[in-house]
Tab-separated table of C-alpha atoms in Angstrom:
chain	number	residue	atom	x	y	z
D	1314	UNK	CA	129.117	141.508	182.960
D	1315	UNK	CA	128.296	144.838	182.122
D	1316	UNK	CA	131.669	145.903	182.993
D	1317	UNK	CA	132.933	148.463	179.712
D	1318	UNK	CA	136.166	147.919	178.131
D	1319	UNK	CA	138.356	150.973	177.074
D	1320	UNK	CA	140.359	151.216	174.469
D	1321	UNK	CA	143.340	151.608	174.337
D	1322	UNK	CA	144.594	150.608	177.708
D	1323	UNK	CA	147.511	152.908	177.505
D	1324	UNK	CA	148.175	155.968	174.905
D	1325	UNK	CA	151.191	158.620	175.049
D	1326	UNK	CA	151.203	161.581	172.940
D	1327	UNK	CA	152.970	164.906	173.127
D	1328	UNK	CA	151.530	167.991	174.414
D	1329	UNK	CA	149.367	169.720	171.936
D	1330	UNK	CA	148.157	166.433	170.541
D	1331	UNK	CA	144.657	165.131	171.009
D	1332	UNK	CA	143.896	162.064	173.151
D	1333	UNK	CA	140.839	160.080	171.878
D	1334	UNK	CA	139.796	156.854	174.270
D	1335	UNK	CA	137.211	154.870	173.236
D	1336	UNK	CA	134.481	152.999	175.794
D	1337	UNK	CA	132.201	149.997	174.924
D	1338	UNK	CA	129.640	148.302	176.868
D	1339	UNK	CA	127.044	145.769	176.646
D	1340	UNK	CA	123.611	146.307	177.941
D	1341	UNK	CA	121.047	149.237	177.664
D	1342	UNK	CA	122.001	152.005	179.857
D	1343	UNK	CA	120.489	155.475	181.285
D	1344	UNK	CA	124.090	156.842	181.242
D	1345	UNK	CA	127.462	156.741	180.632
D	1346	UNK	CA	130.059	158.956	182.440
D	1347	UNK	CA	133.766	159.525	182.667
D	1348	UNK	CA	135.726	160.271	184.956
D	1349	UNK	CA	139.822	160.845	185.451
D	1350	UNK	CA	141.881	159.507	188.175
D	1351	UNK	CA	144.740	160.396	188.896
D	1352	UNK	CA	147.770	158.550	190.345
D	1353	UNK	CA	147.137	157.214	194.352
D	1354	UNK	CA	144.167	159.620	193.899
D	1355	UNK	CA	140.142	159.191	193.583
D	1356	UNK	CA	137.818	159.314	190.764
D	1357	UNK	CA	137.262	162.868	189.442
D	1358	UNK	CA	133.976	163.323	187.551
D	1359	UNK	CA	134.837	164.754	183.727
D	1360	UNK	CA	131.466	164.598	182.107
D	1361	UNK	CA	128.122	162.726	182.380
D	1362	UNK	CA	126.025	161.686	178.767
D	1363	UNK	CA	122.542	160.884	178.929
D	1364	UNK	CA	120.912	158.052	176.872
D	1365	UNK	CA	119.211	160.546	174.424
D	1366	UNK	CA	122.283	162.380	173.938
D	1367	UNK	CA	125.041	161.917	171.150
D	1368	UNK	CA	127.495	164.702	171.930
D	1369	UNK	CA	128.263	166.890	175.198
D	1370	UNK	CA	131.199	169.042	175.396
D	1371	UNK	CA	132.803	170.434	178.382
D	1372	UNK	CA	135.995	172.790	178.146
D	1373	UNK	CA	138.453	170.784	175.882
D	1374	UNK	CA	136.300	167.515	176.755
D	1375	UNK	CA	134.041	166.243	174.116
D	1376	UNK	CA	132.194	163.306	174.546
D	1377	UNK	CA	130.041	160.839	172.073
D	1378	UNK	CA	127.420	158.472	172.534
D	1379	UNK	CA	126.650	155.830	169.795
D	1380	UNK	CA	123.951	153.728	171.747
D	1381	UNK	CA	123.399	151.775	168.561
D	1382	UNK	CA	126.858	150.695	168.886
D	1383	UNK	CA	127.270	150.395	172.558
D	1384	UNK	CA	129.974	152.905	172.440
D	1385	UNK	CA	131.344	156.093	173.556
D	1386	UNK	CA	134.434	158.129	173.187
D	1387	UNK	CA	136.219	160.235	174.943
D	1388	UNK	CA	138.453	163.335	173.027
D	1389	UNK	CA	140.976	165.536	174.759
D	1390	UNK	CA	141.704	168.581	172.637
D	1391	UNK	CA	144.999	170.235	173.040
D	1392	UNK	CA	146.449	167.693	175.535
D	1393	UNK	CA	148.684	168.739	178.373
D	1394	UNK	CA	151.049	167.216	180.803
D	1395	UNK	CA	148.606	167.857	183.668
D	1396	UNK	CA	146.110	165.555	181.934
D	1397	UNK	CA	148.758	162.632	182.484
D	1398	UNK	CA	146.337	160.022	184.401
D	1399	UNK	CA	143.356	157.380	184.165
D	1400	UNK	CA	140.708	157.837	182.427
D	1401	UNK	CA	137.222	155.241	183.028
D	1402	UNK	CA	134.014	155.373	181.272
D	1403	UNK	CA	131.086	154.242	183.992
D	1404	UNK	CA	127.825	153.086	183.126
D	1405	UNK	CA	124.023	152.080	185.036
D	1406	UNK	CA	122.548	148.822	184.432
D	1407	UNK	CA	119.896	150.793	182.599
D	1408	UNK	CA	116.577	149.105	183.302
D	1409	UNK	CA	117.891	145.738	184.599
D	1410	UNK	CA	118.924	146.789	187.860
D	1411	UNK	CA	120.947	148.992	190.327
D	1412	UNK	CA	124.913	147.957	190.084
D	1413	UNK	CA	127.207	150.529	188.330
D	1414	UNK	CA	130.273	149.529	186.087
D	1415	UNK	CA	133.783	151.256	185.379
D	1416	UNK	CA	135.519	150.198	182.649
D	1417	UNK	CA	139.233	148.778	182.214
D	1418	UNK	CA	140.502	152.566	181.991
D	1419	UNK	CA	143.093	154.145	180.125
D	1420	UNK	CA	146.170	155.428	181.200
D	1421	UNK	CA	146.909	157.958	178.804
D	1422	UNK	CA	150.530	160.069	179.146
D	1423	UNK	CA	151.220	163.379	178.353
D	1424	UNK	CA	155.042	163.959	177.374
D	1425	UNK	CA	155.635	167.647	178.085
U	745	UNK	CA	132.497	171.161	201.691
U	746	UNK	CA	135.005	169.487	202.574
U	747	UNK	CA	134.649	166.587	200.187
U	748	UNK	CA	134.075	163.037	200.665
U	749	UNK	CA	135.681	161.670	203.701
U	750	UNK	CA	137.582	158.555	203.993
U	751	UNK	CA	139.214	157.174	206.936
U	752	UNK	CA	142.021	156.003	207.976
U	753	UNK	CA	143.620	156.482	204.592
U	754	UNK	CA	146.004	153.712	205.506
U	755	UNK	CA	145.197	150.358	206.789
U	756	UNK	CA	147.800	147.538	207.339
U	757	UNK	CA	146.763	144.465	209.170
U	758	UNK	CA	147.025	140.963	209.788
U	759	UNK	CA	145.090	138.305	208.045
U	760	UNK	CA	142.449	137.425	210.347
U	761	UNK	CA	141.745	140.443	212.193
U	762	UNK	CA	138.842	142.695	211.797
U	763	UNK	CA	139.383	145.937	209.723
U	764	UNK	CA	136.235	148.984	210.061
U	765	UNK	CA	136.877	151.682	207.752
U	766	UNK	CA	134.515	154.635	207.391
U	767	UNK	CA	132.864	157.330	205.311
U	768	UNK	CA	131.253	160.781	205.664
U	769	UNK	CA	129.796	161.749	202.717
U	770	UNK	CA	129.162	165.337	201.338
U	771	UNK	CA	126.542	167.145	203.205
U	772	UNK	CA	123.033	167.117	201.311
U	773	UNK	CA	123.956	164.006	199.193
U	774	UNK	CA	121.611	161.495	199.443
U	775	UNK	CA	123.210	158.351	197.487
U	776	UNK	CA	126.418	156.654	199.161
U	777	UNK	CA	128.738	153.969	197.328
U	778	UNK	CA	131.303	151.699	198.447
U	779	UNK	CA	133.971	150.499	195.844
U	780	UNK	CA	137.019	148.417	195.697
U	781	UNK	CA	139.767	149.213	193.249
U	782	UNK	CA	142.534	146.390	192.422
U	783	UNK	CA	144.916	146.120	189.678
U	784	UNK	CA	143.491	142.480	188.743
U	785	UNK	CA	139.497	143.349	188.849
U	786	UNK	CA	139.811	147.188	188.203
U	787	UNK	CA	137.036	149.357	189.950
U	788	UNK	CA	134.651	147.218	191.557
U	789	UNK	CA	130.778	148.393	193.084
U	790	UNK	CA	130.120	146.838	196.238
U	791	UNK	CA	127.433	148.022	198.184
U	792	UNK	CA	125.097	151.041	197.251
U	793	UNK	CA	122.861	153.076	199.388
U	794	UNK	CA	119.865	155.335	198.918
U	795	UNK	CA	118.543	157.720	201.820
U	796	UNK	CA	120.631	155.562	204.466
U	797	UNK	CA	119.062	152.127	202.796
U	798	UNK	CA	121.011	149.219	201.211
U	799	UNK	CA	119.645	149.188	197.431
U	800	UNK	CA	122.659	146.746	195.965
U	801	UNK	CA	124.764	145.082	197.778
U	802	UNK	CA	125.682	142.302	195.062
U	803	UNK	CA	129.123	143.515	194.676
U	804	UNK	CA	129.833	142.493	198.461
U	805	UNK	CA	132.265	139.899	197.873
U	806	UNK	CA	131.181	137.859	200.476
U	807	UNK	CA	129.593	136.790	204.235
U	808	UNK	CA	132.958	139.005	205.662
U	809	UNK	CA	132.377	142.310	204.041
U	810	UNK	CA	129.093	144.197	205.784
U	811	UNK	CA	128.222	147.693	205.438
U	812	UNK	CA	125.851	150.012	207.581
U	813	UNK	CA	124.510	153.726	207.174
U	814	UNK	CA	123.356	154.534	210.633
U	815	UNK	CA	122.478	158.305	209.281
U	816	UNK	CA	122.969	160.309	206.441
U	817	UNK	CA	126.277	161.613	207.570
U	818	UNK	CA	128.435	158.328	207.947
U	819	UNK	CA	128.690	154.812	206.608
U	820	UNK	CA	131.390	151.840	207.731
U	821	UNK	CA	132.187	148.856	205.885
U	822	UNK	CA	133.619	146.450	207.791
U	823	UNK	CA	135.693	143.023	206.629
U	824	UNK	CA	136.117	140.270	209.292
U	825	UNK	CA	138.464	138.173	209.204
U	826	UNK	CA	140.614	140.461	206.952
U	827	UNK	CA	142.338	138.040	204.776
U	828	UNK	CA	145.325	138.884	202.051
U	829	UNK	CA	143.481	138.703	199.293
U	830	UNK	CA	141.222	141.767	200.656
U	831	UNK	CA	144.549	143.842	200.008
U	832	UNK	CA	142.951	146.733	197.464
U	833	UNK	CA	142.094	150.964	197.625
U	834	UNK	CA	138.403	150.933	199.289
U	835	UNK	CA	136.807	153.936	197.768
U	836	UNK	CA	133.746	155.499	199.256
U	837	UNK	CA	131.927	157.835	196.784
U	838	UNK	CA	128.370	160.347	196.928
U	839	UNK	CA	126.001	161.760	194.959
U	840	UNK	CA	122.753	163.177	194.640
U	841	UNK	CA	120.241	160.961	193.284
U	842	UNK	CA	122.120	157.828	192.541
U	843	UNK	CA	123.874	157.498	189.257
U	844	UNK	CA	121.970	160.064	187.321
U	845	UNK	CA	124.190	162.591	188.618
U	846	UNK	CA	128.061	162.525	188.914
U	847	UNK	CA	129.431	160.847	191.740
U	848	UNK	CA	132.506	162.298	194.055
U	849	UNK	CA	135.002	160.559	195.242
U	850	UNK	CA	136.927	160.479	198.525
U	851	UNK	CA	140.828	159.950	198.851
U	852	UNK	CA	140.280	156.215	199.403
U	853	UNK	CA	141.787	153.769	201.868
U	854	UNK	CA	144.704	151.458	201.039
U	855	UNK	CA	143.973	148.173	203.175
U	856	UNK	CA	146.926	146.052	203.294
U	857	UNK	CA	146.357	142.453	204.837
U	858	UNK	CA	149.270	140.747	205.492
């Protein structure tokens, strides 16, 4: 399966801190994307990294692409409680077909 | 917009019957995805459609799950029989352009099968 794995699969850190997650996956992809989700909610799109890409930052986001290593990460600058939730790296099937995989997430907590 | 719509956004029913829930994506979007989300297989891709057409449906767990997209404005997927083990959040997500853009996501629907 294509399916990434996060890592970790839970982190807690006081507000201020940074949160770094980490995504790998297996097969050649067109993109990798992450979104947040939190708790009873749906998916909210953070930031989408194209192959050809190796960095994209958005706000306090900032997001890596290693496609040599099959991996991304994820880094939350200046945490706060309000980013408290989910967080899942999502990836194509790059040229081998059309499915779409979220990875394991991680629950990441923000203690105010 | 209004968002992704997702409805009901509550569903409990008895193993065996038959359970419809629906979708109404955002207006202009062209690319419709159904997805389950359990706490033993994570977020799962069932079906995906482009322009009102099936393009994957390899996630579809089995012969019980079906989806349509009569038009561009609503999609069902249905489950019959329901049984327990169906029990997950059902989310329905759009975009424009399959997965080269950013997908949003509705609320979700909580099926319980009892």
């Amino acid at each position: 399966s294509q399916q990434g794995e996060e890592d970790p699969q839970a982190l807690s850190i006081q507000e201020g801190e940074n949160a770094t997650m980490n995504c790998s996956y297996k097969t050649s992809i067109n993109n990798l994307q992450w979104y947040r989700q939190n708790s009873g909610r749906g998916l909210v799109h953070l930031i989408l990294i194209r192959s050809n890409e190796r960095e994209k930052h958005s706000g306090r986001l900032r997001v890596t692409l290693d496609t040599s290593k099959k991996s991304s990460s994820l880094l939350i600058t200046a945490s706060r409680a309000a980013d408290t939730a989910s967080y899942f790296c999502a990836t194509d099937a790059g040229n081998t077909g059309n499915q779409f995989y979220f990875g394991t997430g991680t629950s990441l907590t923000v203690i105010p | 917009d209004a968002g992704v719509i997702q409805s009901p956004r509550h569903e409990v029913t008895e193993m065996g019957q038959e359970v419809t829930l629906r979708c109404k994506p955002i207006s202009g979007h062209n690319s419709l995805f159904w997805y389950r989300q359990t706490m033993m297989r994570g977020l799962e891709l069932l079906i995906y459609f482009n322009n009102n057409v099936p393009i994957d449906d390899s996630g579809m767990p089995e012969d019980r799950f079906s989806a349509k997209m009569p038009n561009a404005s609503f999609s069902t997927l249905k489950i019959q029989p329901s049984e327990p083990r169906d029990s997950a959040v059902y989310f329905c997500a759009s975009s424009w352009s399959g997965w080269y853009n950013e997908q949003f996501f509705g609320p979700g629907t909580r099926l319980t099968v009892l």
